Coordinates of C-alpha atoms in Angstrom, one line a residue:
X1 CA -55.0 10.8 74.5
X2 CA -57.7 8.4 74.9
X3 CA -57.0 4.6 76.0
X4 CA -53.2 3.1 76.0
X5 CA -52.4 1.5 72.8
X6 CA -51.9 -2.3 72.8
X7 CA -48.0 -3.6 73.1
X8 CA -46.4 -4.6 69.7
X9 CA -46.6 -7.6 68.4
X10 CA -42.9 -7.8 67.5
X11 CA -41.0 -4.5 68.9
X12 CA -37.6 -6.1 67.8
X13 CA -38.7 -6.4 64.0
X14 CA -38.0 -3.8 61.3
X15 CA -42.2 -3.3 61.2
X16 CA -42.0 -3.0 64.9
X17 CA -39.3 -0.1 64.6
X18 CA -41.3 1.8 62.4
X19 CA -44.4 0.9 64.1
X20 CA -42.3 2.5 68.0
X21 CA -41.0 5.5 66.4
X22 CA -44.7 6.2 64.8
X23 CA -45.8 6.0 68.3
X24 CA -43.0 8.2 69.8
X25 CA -43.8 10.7 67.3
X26 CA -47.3 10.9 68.5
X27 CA -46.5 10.8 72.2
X28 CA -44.0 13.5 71.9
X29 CA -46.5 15.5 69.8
X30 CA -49.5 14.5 72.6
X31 CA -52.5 14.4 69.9
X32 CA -54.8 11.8 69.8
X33 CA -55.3 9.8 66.5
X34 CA -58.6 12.3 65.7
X35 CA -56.5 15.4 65.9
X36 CA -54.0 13.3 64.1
X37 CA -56.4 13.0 60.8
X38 CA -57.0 16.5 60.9
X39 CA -53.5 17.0 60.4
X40 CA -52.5 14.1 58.0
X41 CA -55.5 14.4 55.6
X42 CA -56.8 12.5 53.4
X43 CA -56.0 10.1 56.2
X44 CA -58.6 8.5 58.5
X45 CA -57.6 7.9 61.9
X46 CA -58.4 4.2 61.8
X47 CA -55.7 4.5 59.0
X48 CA -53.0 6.8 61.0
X49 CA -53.8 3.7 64.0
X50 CA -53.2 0.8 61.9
X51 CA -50.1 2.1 60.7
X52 CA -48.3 2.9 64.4
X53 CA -50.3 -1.0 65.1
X54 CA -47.1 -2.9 63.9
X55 CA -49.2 -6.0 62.6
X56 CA -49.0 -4.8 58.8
X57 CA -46.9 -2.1 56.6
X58 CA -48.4 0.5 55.6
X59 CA -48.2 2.8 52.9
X60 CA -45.2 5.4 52.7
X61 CA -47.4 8.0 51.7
X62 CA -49.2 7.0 54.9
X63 CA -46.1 7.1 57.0
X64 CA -44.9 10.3 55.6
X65 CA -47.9 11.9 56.5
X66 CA -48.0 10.6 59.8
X67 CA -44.4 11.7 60.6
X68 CA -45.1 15.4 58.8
X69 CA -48.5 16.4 61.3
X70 CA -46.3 14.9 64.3
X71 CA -43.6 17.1 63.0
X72 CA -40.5 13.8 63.3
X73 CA -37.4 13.5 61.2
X74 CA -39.0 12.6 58.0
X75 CA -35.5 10.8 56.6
X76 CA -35.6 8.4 59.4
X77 CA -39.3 7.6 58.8
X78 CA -38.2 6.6 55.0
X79 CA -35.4 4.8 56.1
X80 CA -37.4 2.4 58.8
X81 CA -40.1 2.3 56.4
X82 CA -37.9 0.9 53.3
X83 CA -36.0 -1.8 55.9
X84 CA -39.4 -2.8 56.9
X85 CA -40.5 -2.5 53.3
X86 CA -37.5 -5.4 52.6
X87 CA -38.5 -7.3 55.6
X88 CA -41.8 -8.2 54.2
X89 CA -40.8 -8.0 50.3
X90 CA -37.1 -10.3 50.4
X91 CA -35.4 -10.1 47.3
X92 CA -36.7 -6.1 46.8
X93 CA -35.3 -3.1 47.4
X94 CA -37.4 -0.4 48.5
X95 CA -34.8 3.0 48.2
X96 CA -32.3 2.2 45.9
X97 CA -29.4 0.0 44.8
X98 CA -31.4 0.2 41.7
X99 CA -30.1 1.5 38.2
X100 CA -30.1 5.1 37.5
X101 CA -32.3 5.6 34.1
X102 CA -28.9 6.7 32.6
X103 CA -27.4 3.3 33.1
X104 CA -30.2 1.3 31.8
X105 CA -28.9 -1.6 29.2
X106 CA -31.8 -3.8 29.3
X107 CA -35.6 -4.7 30.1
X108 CA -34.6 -6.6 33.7
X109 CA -32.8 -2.8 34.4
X110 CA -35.7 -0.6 33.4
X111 CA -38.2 -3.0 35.2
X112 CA -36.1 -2.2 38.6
X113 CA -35.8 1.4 37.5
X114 CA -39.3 1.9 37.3
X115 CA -39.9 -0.1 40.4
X116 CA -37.6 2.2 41.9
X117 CA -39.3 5.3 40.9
X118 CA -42.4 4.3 42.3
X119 CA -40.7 3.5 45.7
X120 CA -39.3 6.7 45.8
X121 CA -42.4 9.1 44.7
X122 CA -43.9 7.4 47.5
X123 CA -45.0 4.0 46.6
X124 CA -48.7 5.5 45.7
X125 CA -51.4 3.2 45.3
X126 CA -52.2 1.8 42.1
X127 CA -55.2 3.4 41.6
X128 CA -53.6 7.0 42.7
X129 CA -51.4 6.4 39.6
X130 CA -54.2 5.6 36.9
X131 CA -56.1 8.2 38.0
X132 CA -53.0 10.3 37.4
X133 CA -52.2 9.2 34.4
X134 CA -55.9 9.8 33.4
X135 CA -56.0 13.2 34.4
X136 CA -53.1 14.0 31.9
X137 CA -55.2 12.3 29.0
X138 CA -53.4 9.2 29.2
X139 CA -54.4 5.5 29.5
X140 CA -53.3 3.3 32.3
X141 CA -55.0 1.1 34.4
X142 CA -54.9 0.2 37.7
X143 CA -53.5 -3.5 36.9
X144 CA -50.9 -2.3 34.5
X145 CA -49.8 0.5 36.7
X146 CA -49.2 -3.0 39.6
X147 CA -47.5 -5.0 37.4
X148 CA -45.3 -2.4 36.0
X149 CA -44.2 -1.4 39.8
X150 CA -43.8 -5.4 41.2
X151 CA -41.3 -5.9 38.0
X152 CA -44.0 -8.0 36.5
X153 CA -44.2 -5.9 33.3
X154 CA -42.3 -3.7 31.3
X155 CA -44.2 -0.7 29.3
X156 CA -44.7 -1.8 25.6
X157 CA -44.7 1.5 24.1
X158 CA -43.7 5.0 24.5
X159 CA -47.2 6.4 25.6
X160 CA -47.3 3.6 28.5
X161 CA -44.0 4.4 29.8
X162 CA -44.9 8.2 29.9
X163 CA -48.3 7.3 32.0
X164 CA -46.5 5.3 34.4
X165 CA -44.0 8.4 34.6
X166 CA -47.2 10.8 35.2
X167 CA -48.9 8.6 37.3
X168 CA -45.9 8.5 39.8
X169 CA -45.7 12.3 39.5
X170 CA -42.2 12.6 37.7
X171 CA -42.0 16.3 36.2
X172 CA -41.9 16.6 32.1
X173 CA -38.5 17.8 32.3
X174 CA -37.3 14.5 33.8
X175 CA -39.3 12.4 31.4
X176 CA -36.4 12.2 28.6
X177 CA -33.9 10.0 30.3
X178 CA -36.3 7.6 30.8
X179 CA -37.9 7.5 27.3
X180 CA -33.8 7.2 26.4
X181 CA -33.8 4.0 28.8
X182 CA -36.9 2.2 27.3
X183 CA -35.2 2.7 23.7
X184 CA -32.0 1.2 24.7
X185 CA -33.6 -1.9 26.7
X186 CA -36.1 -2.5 23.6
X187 CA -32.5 -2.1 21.5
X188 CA -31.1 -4.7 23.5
X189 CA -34.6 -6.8 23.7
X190 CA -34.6 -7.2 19.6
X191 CA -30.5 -8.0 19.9
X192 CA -31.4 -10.9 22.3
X193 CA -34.2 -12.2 20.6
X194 CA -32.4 -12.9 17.5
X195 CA -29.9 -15.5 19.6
X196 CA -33.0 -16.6 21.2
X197 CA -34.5 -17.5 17.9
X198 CA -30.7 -19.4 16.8
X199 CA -31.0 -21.2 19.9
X200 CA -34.4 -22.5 19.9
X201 CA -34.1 -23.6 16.4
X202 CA -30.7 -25.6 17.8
X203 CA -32.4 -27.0 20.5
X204 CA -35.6 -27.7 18.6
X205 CA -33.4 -29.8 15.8
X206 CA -31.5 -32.0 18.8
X207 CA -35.4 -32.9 20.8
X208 CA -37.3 -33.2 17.5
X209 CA -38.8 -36.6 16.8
X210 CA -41.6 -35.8 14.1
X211 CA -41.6 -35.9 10.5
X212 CA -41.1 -32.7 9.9
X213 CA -38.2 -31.2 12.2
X214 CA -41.0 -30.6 15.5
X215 CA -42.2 -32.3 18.2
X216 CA -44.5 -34.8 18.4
X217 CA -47.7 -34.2 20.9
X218 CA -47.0 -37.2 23.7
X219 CA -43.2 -35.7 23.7
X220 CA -44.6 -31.8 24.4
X221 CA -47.0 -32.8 26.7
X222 CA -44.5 -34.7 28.6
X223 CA -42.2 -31.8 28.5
X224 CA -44.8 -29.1 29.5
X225 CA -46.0 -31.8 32.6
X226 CA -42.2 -32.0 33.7
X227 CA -42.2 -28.0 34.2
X228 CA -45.6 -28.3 36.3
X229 CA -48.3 -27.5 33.6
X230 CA -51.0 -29.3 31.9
X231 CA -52.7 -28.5 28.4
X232 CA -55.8 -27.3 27.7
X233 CA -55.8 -28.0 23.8
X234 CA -53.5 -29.6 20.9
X235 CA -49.8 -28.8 20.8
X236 CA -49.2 -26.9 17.4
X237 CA -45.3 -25.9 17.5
X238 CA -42.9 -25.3 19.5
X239 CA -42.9 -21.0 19.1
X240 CA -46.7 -20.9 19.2
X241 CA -48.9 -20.1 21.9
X242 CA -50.0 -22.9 24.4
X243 CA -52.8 -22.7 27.2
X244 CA -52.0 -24.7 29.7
X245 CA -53.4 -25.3 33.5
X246 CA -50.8 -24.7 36.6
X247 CA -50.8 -28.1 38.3
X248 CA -50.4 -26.6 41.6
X249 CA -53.2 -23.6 41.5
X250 CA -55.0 -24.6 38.3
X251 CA -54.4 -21.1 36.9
X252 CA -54.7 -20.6 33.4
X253 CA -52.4 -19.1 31.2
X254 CA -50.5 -19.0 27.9
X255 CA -46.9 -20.0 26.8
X256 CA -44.8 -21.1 24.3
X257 CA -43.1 -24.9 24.7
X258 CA -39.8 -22.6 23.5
X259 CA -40.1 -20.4 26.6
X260 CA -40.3 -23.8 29.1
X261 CA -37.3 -26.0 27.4
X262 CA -35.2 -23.6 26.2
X263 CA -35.4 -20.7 28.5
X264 CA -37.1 -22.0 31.5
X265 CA -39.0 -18.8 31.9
X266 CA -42.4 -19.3 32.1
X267 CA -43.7 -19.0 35.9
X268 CA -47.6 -19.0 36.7
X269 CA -48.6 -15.7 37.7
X270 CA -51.2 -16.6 40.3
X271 CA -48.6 -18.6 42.4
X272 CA -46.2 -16.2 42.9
X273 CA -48.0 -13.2 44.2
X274 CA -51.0 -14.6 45.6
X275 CA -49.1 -13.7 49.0
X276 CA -49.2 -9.9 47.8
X277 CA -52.7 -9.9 46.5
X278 CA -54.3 -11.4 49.9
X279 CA -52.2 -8.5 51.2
X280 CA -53.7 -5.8 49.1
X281 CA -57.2 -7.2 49.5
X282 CA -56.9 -7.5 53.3
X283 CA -55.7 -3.8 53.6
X284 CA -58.8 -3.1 51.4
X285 CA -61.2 -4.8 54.1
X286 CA -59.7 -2.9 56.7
X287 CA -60.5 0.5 55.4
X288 CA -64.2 -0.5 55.4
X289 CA -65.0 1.4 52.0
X290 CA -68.3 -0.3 51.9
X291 CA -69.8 -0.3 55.3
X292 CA -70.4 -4.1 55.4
X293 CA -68.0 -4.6 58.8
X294 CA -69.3 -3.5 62.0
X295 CA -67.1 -1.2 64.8
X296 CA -65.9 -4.6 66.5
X297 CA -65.0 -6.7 63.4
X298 CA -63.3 -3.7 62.4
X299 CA -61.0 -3.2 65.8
X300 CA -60.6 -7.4 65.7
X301 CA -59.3 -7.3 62.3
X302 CA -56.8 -4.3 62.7
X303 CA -55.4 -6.0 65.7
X304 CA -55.1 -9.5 63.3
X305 CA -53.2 -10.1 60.8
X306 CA -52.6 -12.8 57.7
X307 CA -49.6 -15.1 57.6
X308 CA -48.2 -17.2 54.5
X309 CA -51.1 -18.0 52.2
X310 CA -51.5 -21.2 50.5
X311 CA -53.1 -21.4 46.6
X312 CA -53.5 -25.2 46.0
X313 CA -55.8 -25.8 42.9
X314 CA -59.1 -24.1 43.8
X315 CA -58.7 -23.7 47.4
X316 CA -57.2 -21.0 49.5
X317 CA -56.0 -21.2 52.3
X318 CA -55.6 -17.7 54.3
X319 CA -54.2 -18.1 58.4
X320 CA -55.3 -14.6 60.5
X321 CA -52.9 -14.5 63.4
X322 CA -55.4 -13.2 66.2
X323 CA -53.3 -12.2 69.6
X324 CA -56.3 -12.7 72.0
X325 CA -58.5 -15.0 73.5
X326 CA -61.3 -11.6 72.4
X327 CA -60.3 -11.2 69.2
X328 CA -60.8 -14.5 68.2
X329 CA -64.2 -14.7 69.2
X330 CA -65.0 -12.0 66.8
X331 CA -63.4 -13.7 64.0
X332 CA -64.2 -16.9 64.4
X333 CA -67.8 -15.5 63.0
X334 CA -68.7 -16.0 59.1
X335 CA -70.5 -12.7 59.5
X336 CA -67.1 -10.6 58.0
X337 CA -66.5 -13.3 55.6
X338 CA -68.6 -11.5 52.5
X339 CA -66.6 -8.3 52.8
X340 CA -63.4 -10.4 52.6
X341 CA -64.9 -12.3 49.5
X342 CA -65.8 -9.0 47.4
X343 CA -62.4 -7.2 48.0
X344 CA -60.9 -10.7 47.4
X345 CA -62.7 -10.5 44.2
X346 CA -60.9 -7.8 42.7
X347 CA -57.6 -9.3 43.0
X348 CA -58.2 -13.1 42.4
X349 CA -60.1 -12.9 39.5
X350 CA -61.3 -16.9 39.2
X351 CA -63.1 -18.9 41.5
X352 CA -62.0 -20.2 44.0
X353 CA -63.1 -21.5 47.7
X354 CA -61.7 -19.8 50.6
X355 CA -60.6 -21.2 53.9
X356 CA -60.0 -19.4 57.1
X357 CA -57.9 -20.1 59.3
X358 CA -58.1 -18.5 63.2
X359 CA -54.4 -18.9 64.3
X360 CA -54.2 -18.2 68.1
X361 CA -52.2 -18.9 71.1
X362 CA -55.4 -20.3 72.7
X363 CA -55.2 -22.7 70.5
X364 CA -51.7 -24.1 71.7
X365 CA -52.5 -23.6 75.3
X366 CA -55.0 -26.1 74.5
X367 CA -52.9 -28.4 72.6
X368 CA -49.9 -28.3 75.5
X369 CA -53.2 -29.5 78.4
X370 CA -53.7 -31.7 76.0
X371 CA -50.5 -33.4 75.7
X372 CA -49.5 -33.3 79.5
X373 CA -52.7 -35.1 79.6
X374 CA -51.7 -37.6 77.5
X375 CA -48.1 -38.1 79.0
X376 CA -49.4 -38.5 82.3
X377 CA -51.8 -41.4 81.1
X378 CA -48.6 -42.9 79.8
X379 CA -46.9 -43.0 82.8
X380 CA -49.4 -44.1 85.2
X381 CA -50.4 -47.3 82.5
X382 CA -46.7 -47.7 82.0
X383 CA -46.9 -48.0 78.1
X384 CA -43.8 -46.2 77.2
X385 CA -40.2 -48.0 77.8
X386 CA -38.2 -44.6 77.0
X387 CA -38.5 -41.5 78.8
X388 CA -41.1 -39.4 78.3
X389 CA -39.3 -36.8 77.0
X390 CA -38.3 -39.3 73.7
X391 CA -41.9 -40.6 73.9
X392 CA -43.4 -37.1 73.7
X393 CA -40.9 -34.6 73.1
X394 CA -42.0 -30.9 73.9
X395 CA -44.1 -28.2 71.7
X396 CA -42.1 -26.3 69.6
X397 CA -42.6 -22.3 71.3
X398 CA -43.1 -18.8 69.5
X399 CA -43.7 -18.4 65.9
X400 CA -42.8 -22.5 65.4
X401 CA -45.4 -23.6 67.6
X402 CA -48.3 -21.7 65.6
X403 CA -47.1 -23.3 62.3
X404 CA -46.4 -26.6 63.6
X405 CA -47.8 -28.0 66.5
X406 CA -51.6 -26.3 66.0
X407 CA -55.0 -27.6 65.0
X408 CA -56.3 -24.2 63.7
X409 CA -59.9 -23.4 63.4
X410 CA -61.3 -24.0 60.4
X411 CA -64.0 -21.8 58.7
X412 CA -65.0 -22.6 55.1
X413 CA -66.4 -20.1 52.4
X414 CA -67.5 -21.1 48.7
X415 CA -66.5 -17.6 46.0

């Protein structure tokens, strides 16, 4: 069986539930994680270990195969998985309350249908479904294949729908209803967008304050500034195209001045799944595809994980949670930084520098000495009139005390 396995990080969480029964299944089964791969290929074993680690969620697929070679009750594998899936993704559901393909009305319904089909073929990685889809001579990439799954993007014709379908293994026999659904949400689409066009042209006539019926530039700048973009060239009308900058991240982008005043719709893509892209690329660096990490860097990165991550402008900020005094040692080394950069690289596309951050609980130990320091200095020079407890009130413990009451490590690298 090898050497014991490290406690949980959080046994009480949904990910810590899936990550225990992984670990029962295994103990009942009494293989080690070797014999395990042989069991649940393609799988490596560093992969089967990660995913019984409890510090991030794995893959269903991975899961499933795990719970199949230790022979467990596959149901209750999916159903831990999908509440640890909503854990980590709030606001998504991983199994269902989603619409059937027969109740379909609009794009907002197919875009959780289709999310929902990929959840339940197995959530497969993106570049599983291209290379599906390729395979049955269709074209789909690995990007589209994300943003249709994440609700980011609805297919724009019939032959993209019908990749996605391939790619997430759907049968040809159950390929109709859904080719039904995309009809009746484009239907509904070209219904909407005809009171769209009535409303803008009311609200256009009421802000207007050009010569001819339209906006003039100071007033759509303003406008465009108030909604947290800036422009990148000339205002030209109020349906046409605009690049603009995201004032927080400084992505760019396109989008009408209709979509921001009217609808309030437009929403800069690289702040609202940066969180998920770090994600990706970090589980990418862990499976060491190219070699570049050694065996220790490796076994102190599986053990780690990344907590909220922080785009501002072109810097980001990404805190790794290490859980020992050993770990940290490892990481607080540059040497592992240009694997993280190059995986980084394929889902961040623009430059950017990257910060580091080593998040431990050394790192408050230190910070409580040195504040028990400081409140005994206060009392023997008698420079406080309250008690010491006003004067210096306690660290905050747990999860609290990492975020708030930390000096973390800081390790800079230029992409």
């Amino acid at each position: 069986m090898g050497r014991p396995e490290k406690p949980l990080p959080d046994p009480v969480s949904p990910l810590g539930a899936l990550a225990r029964e992984l670990r029962k299944g295994r103990k009942e089964r009494g293989i080690s994680f070797d014999t395990l791969a042989e069991q649940a290929q393609p799988y490596s074993a560093a992969t089967l270990q990660r995913a019984a680690a409890g510090h991030n969620l794995p893959k269903r697929e991975v899961v499933r195969a795990f719970a199949h070679a230790c022979k467990m009750d596959l149901d209750k594998a999916d159903r831990l998985w999908a509440e640890a899936y909503r854990a980590r993704h709030p606001g998504r559901d991983a199994n269902g309350q989603v619409p059937s393909p027969r109740l379909v009305r609009d794009v907002q319904d197919l875009s959780a249908a289709l999310e929902g089909l990929w959840q339940a073929s197995g959530a497969p990685s993106y570049r599983l479904v291209a290379q599906r889809a390729r395979a049955a001579g269709l074209k789909l990439s690995r990007t589209s294949a994300n943003r249709m799954a994440t609700r980011r993007q609805v297919p724009g014709s019939r032959a993209s729908l019908e990749a996605f379908l391939v790619g997430c293994g759907l049968p040809p026999r159950a390929r109709d209803v859904w080719l039904e659904a995309w009809v009746r949400a484009q239907l509904h689409t070209d219904t909407e967008h005809q009171g769209d066009v009535r409303e803008t042209k009311q609200i256009k006539a009421v802000i207007a304050d050009g010569k001819k019926g339209d906006l003039l530039q100071g007033t759509a700048v303003r406008l465009l500034r108030k909604a947290g973009f800036d422009p990148l060239e000339r205002y030209r009308s109020f349906e046409a195209p605009w690049t603009v900058e995201c004032l927080r991240c400084a992505g760019t982008f396109r989008v009408r001045l209709s979509d921001v005043v009217v609808f309030q719709r437009a929403t800069c893509v690289d702040c609202s799944t940066v969180n998920e892209r770090v994600d990706q690329a970090w589980s990418d660096l862990l499976d060491n595809a190219s070699g570049d990490l050694n065996r220790e860097e490796v076994r102190a990165l599986s053990v780690s994980s990344v907590r909220q991550v922080r785009l501002q402008r072109n810097r980001l900020d990404v805190p790794v949670f290490v859980p020992d005094g050993e770990t940290e040692s490892v990481l607080r080394s540059e040497a592992w930084h240009p694997a993280f950069q190059t995986v980084l690289r394929s889902y961040i596309r623009r430059s950017f520098e990257l910060d580091v951050l080593i998040v431990s609980d050394t790192a408050n130990a230190q910070e409580i000495k040195k504040r028990a320091r400081a409140r005994q200095r206060a009392r023997s020079r008698r420079l406080v009139s309250t008690s010491l407890k006003e004067a210096y009130p306690p660290l905050h413990t747990g999860e609290e005390a990492n975020s708030l009451n930390r000096q973390p490590a800081h390790t800079n690298s230029g992409v």
